[in-house]
Coordinates of N, CA, C and O in Angstrom, one line a residue:
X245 N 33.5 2.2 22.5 CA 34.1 1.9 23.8 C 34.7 0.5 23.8 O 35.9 0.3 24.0
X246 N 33.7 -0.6 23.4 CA 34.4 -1.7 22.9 C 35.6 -1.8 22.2 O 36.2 -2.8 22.5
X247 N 36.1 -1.1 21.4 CA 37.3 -0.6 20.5 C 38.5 -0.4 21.4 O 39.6 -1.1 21.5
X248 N 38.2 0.8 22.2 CA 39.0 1.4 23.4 C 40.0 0.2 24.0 O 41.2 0.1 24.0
X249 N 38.5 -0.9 24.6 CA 39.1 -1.6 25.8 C 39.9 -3.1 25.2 O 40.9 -3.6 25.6
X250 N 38.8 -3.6 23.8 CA 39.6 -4.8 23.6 C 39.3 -4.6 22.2 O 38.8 -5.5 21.5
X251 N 39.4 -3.7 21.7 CA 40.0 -3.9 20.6 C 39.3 -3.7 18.8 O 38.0 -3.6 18.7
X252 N 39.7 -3.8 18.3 CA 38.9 -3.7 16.8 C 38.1 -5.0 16.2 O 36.9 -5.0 15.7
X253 N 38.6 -5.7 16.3 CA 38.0 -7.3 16.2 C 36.7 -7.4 17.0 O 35.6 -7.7 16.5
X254 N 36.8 -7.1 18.3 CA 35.6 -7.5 19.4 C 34.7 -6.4 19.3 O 33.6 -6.5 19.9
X255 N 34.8 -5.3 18.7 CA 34.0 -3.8 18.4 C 33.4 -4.3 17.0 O 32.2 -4.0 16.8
X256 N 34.3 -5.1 15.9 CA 33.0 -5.6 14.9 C 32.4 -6.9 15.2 O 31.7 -7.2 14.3
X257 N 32.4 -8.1 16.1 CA 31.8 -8.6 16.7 C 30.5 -8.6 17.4 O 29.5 -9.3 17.5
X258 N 31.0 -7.1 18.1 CA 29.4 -6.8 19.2 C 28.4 -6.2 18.0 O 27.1 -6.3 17.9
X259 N 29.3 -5.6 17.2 CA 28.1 -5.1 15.7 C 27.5 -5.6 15.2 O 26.3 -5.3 15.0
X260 N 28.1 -6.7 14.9 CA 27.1 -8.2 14.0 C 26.2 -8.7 15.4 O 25.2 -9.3 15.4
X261 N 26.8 -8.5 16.0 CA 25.6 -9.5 17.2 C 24.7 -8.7 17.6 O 23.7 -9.3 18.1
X262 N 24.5 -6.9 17.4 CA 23.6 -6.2 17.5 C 22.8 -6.4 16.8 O 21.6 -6.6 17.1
X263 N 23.4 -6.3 14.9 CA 22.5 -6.6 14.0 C 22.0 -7.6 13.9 O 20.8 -7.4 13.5
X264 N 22.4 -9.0 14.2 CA 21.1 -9.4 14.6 C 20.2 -10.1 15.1 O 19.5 -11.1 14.8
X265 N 20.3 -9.1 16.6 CA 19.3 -8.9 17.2 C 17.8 -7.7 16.4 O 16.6 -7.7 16.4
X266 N 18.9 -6.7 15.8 CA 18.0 -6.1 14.7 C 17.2 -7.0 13.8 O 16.0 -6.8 13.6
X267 N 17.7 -7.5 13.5 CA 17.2 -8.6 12.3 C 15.6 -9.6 12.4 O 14.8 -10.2 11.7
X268 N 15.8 -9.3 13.9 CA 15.0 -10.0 14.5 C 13.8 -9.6 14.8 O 12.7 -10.0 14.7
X269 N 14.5 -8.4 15.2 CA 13.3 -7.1 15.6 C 12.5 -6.9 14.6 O 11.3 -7.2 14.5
X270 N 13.2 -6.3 13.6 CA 12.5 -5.9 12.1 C 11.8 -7.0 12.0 O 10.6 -6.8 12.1
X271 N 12.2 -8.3 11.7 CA 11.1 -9.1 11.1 C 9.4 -10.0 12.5 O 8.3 -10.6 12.2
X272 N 9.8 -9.7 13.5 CA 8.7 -9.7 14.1 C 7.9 -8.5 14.0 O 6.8 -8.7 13.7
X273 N 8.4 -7.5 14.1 CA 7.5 -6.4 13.3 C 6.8 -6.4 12.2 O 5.8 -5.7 12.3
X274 N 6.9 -6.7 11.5 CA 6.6 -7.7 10.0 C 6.0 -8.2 10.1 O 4.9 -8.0 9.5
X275 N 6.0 -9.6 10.9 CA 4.9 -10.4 11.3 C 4.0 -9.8 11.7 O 2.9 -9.7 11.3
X276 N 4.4 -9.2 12.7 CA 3.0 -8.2 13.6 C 2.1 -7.6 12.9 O 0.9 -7.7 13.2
X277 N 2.6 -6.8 12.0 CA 1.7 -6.0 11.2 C 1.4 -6.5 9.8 O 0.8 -5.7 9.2
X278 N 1.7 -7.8 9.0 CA 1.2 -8.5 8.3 C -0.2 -8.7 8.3 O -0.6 -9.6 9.0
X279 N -1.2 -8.0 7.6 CA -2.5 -8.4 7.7 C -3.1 -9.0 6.6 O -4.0 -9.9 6.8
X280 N -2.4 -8.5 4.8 CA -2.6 -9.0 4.3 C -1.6 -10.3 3.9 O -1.7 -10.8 2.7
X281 N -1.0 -10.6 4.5 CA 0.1 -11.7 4.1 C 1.1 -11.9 2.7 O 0.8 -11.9 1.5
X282 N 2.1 -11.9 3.4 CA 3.7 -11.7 2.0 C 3.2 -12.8 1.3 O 2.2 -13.5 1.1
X283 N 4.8 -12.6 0.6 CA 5.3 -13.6 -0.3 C 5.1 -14.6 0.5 O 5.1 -14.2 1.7
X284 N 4.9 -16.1 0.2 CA 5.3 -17.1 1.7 C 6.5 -17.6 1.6 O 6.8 -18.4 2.5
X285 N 7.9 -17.3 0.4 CA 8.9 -17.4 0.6 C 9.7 -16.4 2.0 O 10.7 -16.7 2.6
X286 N 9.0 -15.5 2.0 CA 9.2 -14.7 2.8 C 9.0 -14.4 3.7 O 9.6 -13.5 4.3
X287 N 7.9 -15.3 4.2 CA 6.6 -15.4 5.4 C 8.0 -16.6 6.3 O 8.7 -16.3 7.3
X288 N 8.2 -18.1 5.4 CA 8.9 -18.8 5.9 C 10.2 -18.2 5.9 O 10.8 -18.8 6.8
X289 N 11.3 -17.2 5.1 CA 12.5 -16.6 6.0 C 12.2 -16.1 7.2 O 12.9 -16.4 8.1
X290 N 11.1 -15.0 7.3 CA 10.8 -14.3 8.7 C 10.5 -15.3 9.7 O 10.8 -15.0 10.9
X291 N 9.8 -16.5 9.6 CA 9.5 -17.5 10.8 C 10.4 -18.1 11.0 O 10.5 -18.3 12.2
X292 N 11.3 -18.6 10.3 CA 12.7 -18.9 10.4 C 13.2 -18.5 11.0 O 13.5 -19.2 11.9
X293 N 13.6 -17.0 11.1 CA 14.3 -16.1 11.9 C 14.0 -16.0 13.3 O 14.9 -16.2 14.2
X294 N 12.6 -15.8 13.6 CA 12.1 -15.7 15.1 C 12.0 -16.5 15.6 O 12.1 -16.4 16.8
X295 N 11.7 -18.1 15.0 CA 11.2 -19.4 16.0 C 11.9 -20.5 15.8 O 12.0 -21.2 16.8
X296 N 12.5 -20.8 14.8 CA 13.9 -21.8 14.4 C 15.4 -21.7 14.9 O 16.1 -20.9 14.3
X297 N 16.0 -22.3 16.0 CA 17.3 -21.9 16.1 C 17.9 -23.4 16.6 O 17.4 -24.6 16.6
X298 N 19.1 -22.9 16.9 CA 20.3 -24.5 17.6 C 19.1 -25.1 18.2 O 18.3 -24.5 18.9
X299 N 19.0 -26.3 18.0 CA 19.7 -27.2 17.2 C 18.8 -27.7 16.4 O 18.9 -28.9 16.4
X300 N 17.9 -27.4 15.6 CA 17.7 -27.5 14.8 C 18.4 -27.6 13.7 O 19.2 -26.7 13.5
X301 N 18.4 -29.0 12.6 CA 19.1 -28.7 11.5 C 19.2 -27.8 10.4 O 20.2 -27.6 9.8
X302 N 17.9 -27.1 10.1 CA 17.9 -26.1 9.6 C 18.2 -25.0 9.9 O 17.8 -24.5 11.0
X303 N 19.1 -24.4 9.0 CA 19.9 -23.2 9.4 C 18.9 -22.1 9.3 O 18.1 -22.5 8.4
X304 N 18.6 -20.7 9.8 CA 18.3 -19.7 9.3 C 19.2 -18.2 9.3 O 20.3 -18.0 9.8
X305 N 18.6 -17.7 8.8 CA 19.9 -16.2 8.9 C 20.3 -15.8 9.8 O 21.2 -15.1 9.7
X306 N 19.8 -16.0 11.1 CA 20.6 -15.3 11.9 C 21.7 -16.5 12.0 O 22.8 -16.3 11.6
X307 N 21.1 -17.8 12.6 CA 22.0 -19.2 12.5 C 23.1 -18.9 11.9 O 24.2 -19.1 12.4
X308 N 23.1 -18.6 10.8 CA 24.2 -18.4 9.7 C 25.1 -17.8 10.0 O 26.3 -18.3 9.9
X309 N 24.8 -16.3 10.5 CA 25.5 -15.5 10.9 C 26.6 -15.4 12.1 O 27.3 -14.4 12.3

């Protein structure tokens, strides 16, 4: 529908901004159900993701994106 009204550009825009919100989802999920505990390289991407944002200097993936 986004496509329809404004266009191809703004239809893969709302996509990436879906994804991630996805991104997000998935890895608090992860957290959630972590009992035995990750990698902690991986522990700190996923905390990155949900609790780090502007303006913080550190970027994380979604930041990135």
């Amino acid at each position: 529908m986004a496509r329809a009204f404004f266009g191809e550009e703004l239809e893969k825009a709302l996509e990436k901004l879906n994804q991630q919100f996805w991104t997000v989802k998935v890895y608090v999920d992860a957290n959630h159900n972590d009992k035995a505990g990750t990698d902690a390289n991986f522990r700190r991407k996923i905390e990155s993701a949900i609790w780090e944002g502007y303006p913080n200097a550190e970027e994380n993936e979604v930041d990135q994106t």
